[in-house]
XYZ file of C-alpha atoms in Angstrom:
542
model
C 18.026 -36.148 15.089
C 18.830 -33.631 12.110
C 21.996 -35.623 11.501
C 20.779 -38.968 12.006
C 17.720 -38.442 9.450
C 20.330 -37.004 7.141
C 22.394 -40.123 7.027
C 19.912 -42.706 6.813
C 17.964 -40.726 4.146
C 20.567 -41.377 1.985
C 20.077 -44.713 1.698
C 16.864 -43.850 -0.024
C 17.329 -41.544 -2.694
C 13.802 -40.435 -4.466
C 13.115 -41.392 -7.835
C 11.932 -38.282 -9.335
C 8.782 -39.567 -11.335
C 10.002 -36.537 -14.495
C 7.558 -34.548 -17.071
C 6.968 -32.426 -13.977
C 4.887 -34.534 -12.488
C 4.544 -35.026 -8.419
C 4.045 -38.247 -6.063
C 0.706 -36.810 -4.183
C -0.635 -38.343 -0.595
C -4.472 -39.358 -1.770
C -7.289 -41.357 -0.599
C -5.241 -44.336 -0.909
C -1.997 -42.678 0.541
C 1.062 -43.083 -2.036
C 0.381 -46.230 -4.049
C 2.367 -47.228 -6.908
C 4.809 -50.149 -9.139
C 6.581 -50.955 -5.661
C 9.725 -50.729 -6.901
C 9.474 -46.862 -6.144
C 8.307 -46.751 -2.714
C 11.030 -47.351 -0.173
C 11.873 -43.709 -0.104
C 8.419 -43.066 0.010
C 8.112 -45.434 2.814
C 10.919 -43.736 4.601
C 9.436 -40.089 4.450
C 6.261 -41.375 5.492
C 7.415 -42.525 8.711
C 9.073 -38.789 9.177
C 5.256 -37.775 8.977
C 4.224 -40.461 11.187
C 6.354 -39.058 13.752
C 5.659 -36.083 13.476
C 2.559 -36.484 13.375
C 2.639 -38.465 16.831
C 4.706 -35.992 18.254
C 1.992 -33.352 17.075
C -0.892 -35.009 18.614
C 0.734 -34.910 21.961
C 2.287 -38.496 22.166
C -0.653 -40.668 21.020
C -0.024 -43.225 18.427
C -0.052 -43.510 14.737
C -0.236 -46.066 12.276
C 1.231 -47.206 8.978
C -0.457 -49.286 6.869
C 1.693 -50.898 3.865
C -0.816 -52.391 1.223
C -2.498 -51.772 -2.627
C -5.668 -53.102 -1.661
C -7.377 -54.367 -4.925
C -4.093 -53.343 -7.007
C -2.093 -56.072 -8.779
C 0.520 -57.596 -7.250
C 3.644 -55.789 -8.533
C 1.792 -52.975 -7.012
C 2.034 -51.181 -3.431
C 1.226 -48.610 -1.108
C 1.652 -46.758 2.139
C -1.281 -44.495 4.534
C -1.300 -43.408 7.887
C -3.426 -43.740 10.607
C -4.389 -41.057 12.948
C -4.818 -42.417 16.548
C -9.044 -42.804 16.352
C -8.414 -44.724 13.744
C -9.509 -42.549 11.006
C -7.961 -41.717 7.721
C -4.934 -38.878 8.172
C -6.446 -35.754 8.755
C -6.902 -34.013 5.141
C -4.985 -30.827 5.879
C -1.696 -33.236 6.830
C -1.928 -34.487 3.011
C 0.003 -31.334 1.852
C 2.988 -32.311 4.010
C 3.200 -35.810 3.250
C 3.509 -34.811 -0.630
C 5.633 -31.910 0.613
C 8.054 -34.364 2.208
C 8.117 -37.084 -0.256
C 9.060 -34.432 -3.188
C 12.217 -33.094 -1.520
C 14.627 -33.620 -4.483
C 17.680 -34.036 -2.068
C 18.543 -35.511 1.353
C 18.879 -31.915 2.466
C 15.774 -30.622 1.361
C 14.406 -32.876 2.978
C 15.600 -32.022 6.319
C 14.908 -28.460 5.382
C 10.888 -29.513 5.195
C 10.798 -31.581 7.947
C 12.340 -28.801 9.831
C 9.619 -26.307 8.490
C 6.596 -28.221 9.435
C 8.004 -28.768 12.901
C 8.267 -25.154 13.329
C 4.528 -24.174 11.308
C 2.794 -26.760 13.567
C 5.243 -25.839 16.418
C 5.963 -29.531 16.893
C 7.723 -30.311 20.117
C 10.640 -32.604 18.399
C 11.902 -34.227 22.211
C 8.127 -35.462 23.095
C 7.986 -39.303 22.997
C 6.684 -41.104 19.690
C 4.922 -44.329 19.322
C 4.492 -45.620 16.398
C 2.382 -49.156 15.016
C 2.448 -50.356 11.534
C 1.003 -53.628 9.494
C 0.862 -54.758 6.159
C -0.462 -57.363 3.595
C 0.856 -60.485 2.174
C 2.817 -58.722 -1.266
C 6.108 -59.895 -1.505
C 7.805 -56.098 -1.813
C 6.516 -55.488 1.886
C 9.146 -56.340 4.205
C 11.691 -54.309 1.823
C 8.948 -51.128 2.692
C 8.467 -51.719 6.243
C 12.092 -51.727 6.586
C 12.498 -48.333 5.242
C 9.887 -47.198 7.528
C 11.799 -48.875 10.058
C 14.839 -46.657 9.751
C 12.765 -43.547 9.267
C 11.769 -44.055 12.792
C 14.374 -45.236 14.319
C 16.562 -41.976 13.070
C 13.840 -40.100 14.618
C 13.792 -42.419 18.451
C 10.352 -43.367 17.844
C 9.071 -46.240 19.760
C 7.976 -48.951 16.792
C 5.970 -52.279 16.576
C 5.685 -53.805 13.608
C 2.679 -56.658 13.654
C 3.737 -58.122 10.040
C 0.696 -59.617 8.196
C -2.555 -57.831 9.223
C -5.974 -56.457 6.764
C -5.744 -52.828 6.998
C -8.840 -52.772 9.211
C -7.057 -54.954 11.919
C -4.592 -51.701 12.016
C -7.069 -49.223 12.546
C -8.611 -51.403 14.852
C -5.147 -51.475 16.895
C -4.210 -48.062 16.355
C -7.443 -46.765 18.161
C -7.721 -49.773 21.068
C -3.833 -48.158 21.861
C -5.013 -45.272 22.018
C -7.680 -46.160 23.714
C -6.248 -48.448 26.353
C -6.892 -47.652 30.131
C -10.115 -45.427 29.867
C -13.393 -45.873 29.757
C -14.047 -45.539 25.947
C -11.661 -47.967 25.571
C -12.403 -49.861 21.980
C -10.968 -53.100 22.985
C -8.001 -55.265 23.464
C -4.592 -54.424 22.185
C -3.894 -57.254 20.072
C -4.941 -58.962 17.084
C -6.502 -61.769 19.028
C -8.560 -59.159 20.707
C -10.113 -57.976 17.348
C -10.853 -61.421 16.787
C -12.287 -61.799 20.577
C -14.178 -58.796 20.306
C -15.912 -59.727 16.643
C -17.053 -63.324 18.304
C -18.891 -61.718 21.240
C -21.077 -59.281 19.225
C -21.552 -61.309 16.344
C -23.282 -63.800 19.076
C -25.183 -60.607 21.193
C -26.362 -59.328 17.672
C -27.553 -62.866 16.440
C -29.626 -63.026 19.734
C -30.074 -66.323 19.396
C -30.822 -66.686 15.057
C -29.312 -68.985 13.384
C -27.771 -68.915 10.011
C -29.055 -71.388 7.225
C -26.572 -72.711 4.692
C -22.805 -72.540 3.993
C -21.435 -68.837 3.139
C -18.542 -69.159 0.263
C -15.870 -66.178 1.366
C -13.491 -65.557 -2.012
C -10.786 -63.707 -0.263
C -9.006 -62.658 -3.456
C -5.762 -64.386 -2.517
C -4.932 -62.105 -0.002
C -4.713 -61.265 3.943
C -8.066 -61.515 4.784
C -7.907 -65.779 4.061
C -5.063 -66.389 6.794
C -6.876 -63.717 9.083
C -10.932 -65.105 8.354
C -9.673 -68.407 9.337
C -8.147 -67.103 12.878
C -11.365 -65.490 13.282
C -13.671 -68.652 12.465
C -11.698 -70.462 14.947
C -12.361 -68.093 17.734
C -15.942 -68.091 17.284
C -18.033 -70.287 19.419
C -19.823 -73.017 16.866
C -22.068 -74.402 19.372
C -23.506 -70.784 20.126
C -24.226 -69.767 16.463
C -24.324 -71.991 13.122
C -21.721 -70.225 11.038
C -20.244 -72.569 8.364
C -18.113 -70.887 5.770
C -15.991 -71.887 3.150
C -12.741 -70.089 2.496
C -11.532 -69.618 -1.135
C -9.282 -68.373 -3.028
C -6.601 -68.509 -0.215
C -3.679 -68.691 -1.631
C -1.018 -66.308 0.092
C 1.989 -68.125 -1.001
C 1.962 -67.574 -4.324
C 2.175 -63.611 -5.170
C 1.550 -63.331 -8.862
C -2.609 -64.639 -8.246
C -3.434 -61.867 -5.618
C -6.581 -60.503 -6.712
C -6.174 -62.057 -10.229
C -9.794 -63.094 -11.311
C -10.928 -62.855 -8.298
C -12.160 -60.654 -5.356
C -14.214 -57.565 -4.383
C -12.898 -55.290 -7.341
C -12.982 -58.003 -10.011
C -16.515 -58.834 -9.126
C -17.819 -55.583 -9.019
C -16.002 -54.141 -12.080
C -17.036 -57.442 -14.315
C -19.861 -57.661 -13.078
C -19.548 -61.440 -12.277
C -17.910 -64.391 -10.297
C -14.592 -64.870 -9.383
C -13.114 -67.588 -12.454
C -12.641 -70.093 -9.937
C -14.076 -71.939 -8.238
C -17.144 -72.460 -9.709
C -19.848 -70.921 -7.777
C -22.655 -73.424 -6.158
C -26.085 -72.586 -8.246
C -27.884 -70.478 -5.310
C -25.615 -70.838 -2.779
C -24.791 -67.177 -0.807
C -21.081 -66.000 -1.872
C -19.161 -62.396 -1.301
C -15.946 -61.462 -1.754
C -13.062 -59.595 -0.053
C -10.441 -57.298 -1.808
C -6.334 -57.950 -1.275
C -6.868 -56.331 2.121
C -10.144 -56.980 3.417
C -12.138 -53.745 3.596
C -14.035 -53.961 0.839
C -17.225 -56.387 0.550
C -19.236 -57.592 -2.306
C -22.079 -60.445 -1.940
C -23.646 -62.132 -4.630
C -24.577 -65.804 -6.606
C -25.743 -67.561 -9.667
C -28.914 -69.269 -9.757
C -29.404 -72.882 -11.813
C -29.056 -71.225 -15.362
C -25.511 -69.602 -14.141
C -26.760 -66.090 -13.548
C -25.155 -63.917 -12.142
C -26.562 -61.411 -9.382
C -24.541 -58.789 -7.251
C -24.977 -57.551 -3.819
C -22.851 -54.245 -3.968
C -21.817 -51.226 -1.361
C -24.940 -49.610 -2.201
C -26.910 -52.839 -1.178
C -25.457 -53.697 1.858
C -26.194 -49.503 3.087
C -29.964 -49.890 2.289
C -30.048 -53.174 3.954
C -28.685 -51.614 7.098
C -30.297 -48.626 7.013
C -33.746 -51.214 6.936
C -32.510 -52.593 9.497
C -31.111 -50.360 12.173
C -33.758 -48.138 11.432
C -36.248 -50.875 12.548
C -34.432 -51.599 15.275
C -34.146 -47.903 16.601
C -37.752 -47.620 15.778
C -38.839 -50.794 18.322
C -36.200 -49.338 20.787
C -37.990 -46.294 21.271
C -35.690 -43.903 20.267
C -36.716 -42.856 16.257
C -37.248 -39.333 17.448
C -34.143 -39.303 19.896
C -31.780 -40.253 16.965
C -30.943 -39.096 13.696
C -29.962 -42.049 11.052
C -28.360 -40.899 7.632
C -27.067 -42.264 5.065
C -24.059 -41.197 3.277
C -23.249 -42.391 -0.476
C -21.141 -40.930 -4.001
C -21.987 -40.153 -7.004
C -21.501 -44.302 -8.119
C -24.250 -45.129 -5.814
C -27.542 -46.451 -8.219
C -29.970 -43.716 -8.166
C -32.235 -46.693 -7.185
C -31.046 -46.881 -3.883
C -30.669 -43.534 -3.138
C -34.599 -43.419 -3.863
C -35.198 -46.614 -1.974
C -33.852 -44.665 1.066
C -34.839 -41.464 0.560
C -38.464 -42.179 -0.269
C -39.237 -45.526 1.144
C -36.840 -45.559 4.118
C -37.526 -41.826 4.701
C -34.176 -41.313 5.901
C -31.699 -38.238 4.495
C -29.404 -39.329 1.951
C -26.005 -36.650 1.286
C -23.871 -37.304 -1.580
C -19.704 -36.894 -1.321
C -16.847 -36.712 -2.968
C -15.670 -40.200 -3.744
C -13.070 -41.075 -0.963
C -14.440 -42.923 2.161
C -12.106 -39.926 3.970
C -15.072 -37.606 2.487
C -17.824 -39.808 3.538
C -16.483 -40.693 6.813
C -16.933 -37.167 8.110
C -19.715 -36.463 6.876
C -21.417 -39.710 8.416
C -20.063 -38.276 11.688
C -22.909 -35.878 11.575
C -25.502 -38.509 12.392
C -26.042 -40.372 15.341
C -26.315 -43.784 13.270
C -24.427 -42.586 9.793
C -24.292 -45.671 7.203
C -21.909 -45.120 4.586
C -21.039 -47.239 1.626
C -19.380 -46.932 -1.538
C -20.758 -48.625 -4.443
C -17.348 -50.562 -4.627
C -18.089 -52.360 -1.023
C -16.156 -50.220 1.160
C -18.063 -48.366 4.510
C -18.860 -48.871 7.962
C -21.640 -47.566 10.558
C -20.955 -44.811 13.172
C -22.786 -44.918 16.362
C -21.724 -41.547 18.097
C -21.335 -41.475 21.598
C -24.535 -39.463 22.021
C -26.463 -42.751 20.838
C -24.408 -44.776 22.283
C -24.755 -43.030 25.625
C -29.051 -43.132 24.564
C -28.569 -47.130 24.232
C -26.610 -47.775 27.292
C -29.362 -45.807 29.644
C -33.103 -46.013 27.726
C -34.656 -48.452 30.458
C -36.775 -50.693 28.239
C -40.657 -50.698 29.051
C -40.992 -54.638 27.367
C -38.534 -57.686 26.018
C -39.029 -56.485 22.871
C -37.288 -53.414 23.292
C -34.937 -54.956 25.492
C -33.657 -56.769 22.672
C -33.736 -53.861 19.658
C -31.436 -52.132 22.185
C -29.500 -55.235 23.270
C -29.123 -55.765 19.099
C -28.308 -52.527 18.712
C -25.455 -52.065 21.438
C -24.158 -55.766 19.622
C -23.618 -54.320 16.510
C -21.953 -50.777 17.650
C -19.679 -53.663 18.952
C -19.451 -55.872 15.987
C -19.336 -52.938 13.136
C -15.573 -51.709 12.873
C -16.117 -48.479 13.043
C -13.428 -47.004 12.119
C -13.153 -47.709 8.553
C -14.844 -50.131 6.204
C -13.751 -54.254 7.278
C -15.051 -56.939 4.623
C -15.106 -59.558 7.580
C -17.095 -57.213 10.196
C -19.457 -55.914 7.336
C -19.808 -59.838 6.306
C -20.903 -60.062 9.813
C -23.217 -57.312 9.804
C -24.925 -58.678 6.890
C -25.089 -62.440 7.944
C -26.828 -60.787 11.125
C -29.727 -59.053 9.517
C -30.213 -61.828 6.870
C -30.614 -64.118 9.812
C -32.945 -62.077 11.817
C -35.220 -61.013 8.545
C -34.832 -64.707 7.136
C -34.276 -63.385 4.286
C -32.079 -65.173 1.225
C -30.132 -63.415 -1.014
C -32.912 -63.074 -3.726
C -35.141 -61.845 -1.146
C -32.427 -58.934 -0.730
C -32.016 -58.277 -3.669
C -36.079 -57.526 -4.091
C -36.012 -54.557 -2.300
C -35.623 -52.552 -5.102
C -34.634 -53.140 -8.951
C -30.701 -51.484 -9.459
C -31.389 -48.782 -13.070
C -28.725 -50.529 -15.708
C -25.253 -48.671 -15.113
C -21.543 -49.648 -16.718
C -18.675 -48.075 -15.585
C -16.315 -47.371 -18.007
C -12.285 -46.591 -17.583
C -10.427 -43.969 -19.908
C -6.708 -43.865 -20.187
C -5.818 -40.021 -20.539
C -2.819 -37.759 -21.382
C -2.997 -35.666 -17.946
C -6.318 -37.311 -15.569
C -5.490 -33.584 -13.573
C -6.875 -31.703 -16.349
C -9.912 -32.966 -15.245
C -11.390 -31.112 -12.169
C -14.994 -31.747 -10.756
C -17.790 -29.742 -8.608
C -21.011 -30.666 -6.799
C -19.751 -33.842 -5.018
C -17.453 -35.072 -8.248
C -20.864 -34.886 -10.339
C -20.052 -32.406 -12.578
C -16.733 -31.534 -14.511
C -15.817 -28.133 -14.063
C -12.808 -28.714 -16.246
C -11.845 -28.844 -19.354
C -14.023 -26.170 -20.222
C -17.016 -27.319 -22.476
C -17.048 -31.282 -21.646
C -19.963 -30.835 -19.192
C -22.022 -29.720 -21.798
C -21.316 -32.073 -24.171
C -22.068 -34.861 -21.407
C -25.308 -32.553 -20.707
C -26.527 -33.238 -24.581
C -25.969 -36.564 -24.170
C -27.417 -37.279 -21.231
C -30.769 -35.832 -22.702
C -31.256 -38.137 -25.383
C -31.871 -41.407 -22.838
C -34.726 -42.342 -20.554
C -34.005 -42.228 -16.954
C -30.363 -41.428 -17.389
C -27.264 -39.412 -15.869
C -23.346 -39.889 -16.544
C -20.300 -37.921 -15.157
C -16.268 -38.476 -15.326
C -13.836 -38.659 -12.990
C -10.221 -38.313 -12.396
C -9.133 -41.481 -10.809
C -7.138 -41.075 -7.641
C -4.705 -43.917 -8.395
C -4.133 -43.945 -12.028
C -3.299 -41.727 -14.932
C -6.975 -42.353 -15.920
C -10.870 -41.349 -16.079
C -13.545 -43.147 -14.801
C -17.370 -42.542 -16.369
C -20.147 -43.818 -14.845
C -23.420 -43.704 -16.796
C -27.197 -44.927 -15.519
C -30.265 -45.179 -18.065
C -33.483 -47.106 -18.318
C -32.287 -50.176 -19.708
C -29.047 -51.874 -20.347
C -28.427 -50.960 -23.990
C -28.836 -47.287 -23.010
C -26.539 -47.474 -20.171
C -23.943 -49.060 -22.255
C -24.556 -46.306 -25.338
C -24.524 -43.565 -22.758
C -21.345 -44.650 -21.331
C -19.552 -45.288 -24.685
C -20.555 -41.947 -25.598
C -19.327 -39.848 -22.714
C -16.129 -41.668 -22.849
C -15.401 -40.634 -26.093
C -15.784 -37.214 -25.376
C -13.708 -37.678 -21.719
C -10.959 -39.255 -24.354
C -11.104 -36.629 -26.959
C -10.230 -34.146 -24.227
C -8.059 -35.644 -22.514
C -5.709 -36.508 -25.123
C -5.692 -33.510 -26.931
């Protein structure tokens, strides 16, 4: 194996990235100009078998996709076999591996974790991988290719998939056989599986008008349409319109359009024009983010974001656990960042009365921490987050004998949607689901979602820095710790508006910072923001 991975590595030589700077494994995985990753690519799939091999045979996935990122871009994750994100103390050896400056350093790493983790090297190794529709990803999951097959790792590759369709697969193998089982292995049994508990959930509803999907040019156009087509028509009114489809054509994936371009400019896609009033949400390039909104007769524009659709299921499941008898038996939460409006966090803290805990941005950090519920709800303000039912509900569902049909049916709904909601990582079509369910059961239109509680005025605002690592935060990324002195400044500021907080970032992705700034009306928001980037700017380009 030594010698094998020390031949083939060599047709991958590293690009060093120079100014002493490192490629580091983050929320997104590596993600970069794509031009650069093919040696990534290649050391990743050392980690993937290794990490398969470390977790005693069970499979691992590779996802290759940039998500929201233009199309030059791309990227590369791993899967661990539930599903989740890779576990955050295996981050350190995927940067580890990926910075060996020479073929035999790299052998000399990969030998080292083997013998830290003591890594039997001779166990079988399964492998699964997927990516999206950029042009550069055949050249990346052919590098991954040889990775693993200089390491005898059993590989399938399943070409075109959203990332969630991996993690879906990568758990369902996993799973296959036993009585937890998560479903078919195959795509057509995501699809299969999505049909029947969208219909269970709907129990009976149906939906009013034509939903406009804008699926930002990428994967989840081809993959919305398979999914249409496998769901019965005559058993639930579901009309959508797909747009913004076009996966031919590289150079317009997620230009002008989808999740992140709606949420970041705050309006709709250019094209096409939106129907006055007519329900619309968006996808990102891969389909696990989700953003709903529309434009009413005077064309404007109102937005449905992550922190929307988590109140509006934490109203709703918490209803539905309420009339299924089992409010005191389990423990709903709700898990956002520090980007979620401070008027939803009070919506559910003080109207819903259910716990809200704030995270680290990363849906890694939020993911875990929702685990601690039995229902945890997590969203990012961006669009991305799922619902975890753990198998202690799950278990209370499956054996609460109901004492009327009315409970029957809050537990029948609720067993639907542990079914329809991918759980394990945010999926734009499954939360589209999720939210076409409970606006059909409430009969509720998107204005009369939207008038659960008023957003404060926020912008976001993106700073281009020297070094975004001299930037280091504490108290769930609220705070800078680093450089020494900015937090006051931001402090000062933050005083003279109504209503108002700000904090800075570090992006995870770019050599940038990201402020976010909240105040009582939309003039103050904006002066706010304009004034702690100026001070995030003066100190990082000192």
């Amino acid at each position: 194996m030594e010698a094998a991975i020390l031949a083939t590595s060599q047709n991958y030589p590293i690009v060093p990235l120079g100014g002493g700077q490192a490629y580091t494994y983050g929320t997104a995985g590596f993600r970069m100009k794509a031009e650069l990753l093919a040696p990534i690519c290649f050391r990743v799939g050392l980690l993937a078998f290794l990490r398969s091999a470390f977790m005693n045979s069970q499979t691992i996935g590779v996802m290759v996709t940039a998500s929201h990122n233009p199309a030059p871009d791309n990227g590369v994750k791993i899967v661990d076999p539930m599903g989740e994100m890779l576990e955050q103390d295996w981050e350190k050896y995927a940067t580890a591996l990926v910075n060996a400056a020479t073929d035999q350093e790299l052998v000399k790493i990969f030998n080292r974790i083997a013998s830290e983790l003591k890594i039997n090297l001779k166990l079988p190794t399964k492998v699964i991988c997927g990516r999206d529709t950029r042009p550069s990803g055949p050249k990346l999951v052919a590098a991954l290719t040889d990775a693993l097959a200089a390491t005898n790792t059993e590989f399938i590759n399943y070409g075109w998939l959203t990332t969630p369709q991996l993690h879906y697969l990568v758990r369902a193998t996993n799973t296959e056989g036993n009585p937890l089982s998560y479903g078919k292995v195959s795509e057509d049994g995501y699809y299969e599986k999505l049909a029947d508990a969208f219909i269970r959930a709907m129990n009976g509803r149906k939906i009013n008008g034509t939903l406009t999907v804008d699926c930002a040019n990428g994967i989840g156009a081809p993959k919305l349409i398979k999914f249409l087509k496998s769901l019965p028509q005559d058993k639930v009114n579901f009309i959508v319109k797909v747009v913004n489809d076009n996966v031919v054509k590289p150079d317009v994936l997620n230009l002008n359009c989808g999740a992140d371009f709606v949420k970041t400019k705050q309006r709709a896609p250019l094209s096409p024009e939106p129907v006055p009033s007519g329900r619309s949400c968006s996808f990102d390039g891969d389909a696990d983010r989700l953003i709903y909104y529309w434009t009413d007769a005077e064309k404007r524009f109102s937005m449905l974001d992550g922190d929307r659709i988590s109140s509006l299921a934490a109203l709703f499941l918490g209803n539905l656990v309420e009339g299924a008898g089992l409010k005191d038996e389990l423990r709903i939460g709700v898990v956002q960042t520090a980007y979620a409006n401070g008027a939803s966090t009070a919506y559910i803290s003080q109207h819903l009365k259910l716990p809200v805990i704030c995270t680290p941005t990363g849906v890694k950090h939020l993911h875990h921490v929702a685990q601690n519920f039995d229902i945890g709800i997590y969203f990012e303000a961006n669009g991305h987050g799922t619902v975890l039912f753990s198998p202690d509900a799950l278990s209370a569902l499956k054996t609460t004998a109901p004492q009327s049909p009315a409970q029957k049916d809050c537990l029948d709904i609720l067993l639907a949607l542990s079914d329809l909601i991918n759980q394990t990582v945010g999926d734009a079509i499954s939360d589209m689901l999720l939210v076409e369910v409970i606006l059909a059961h409430k009969g509720w239109t998107l204005s009369d979602w939207a008038m659960t509680y008023m957003d404060l005025p926020n912008r976001l605002v993106r700073i281009e820095v020297g070094d975004k690592d001299l930037f280091k935060t504490t108290d769930a990324e609220r705070r800078l710790s680093r450089p020494q002195g900015a937090q006051d400044e931001i402090d000062n500021e933050v005083k003279k508006f109504k209503n108002a907080r700000s904090f800075a970032r570090a992006s995870g992705t770019e050599n940038a910072c990201r402020v976010y700034a909240e105040a009582a009306t939309w003039s103050e928001a904006n002066e706010l923001a304009e004034r702690v980037a100026r001070i995030i700017e003066r100190y990082g380009n000192q």
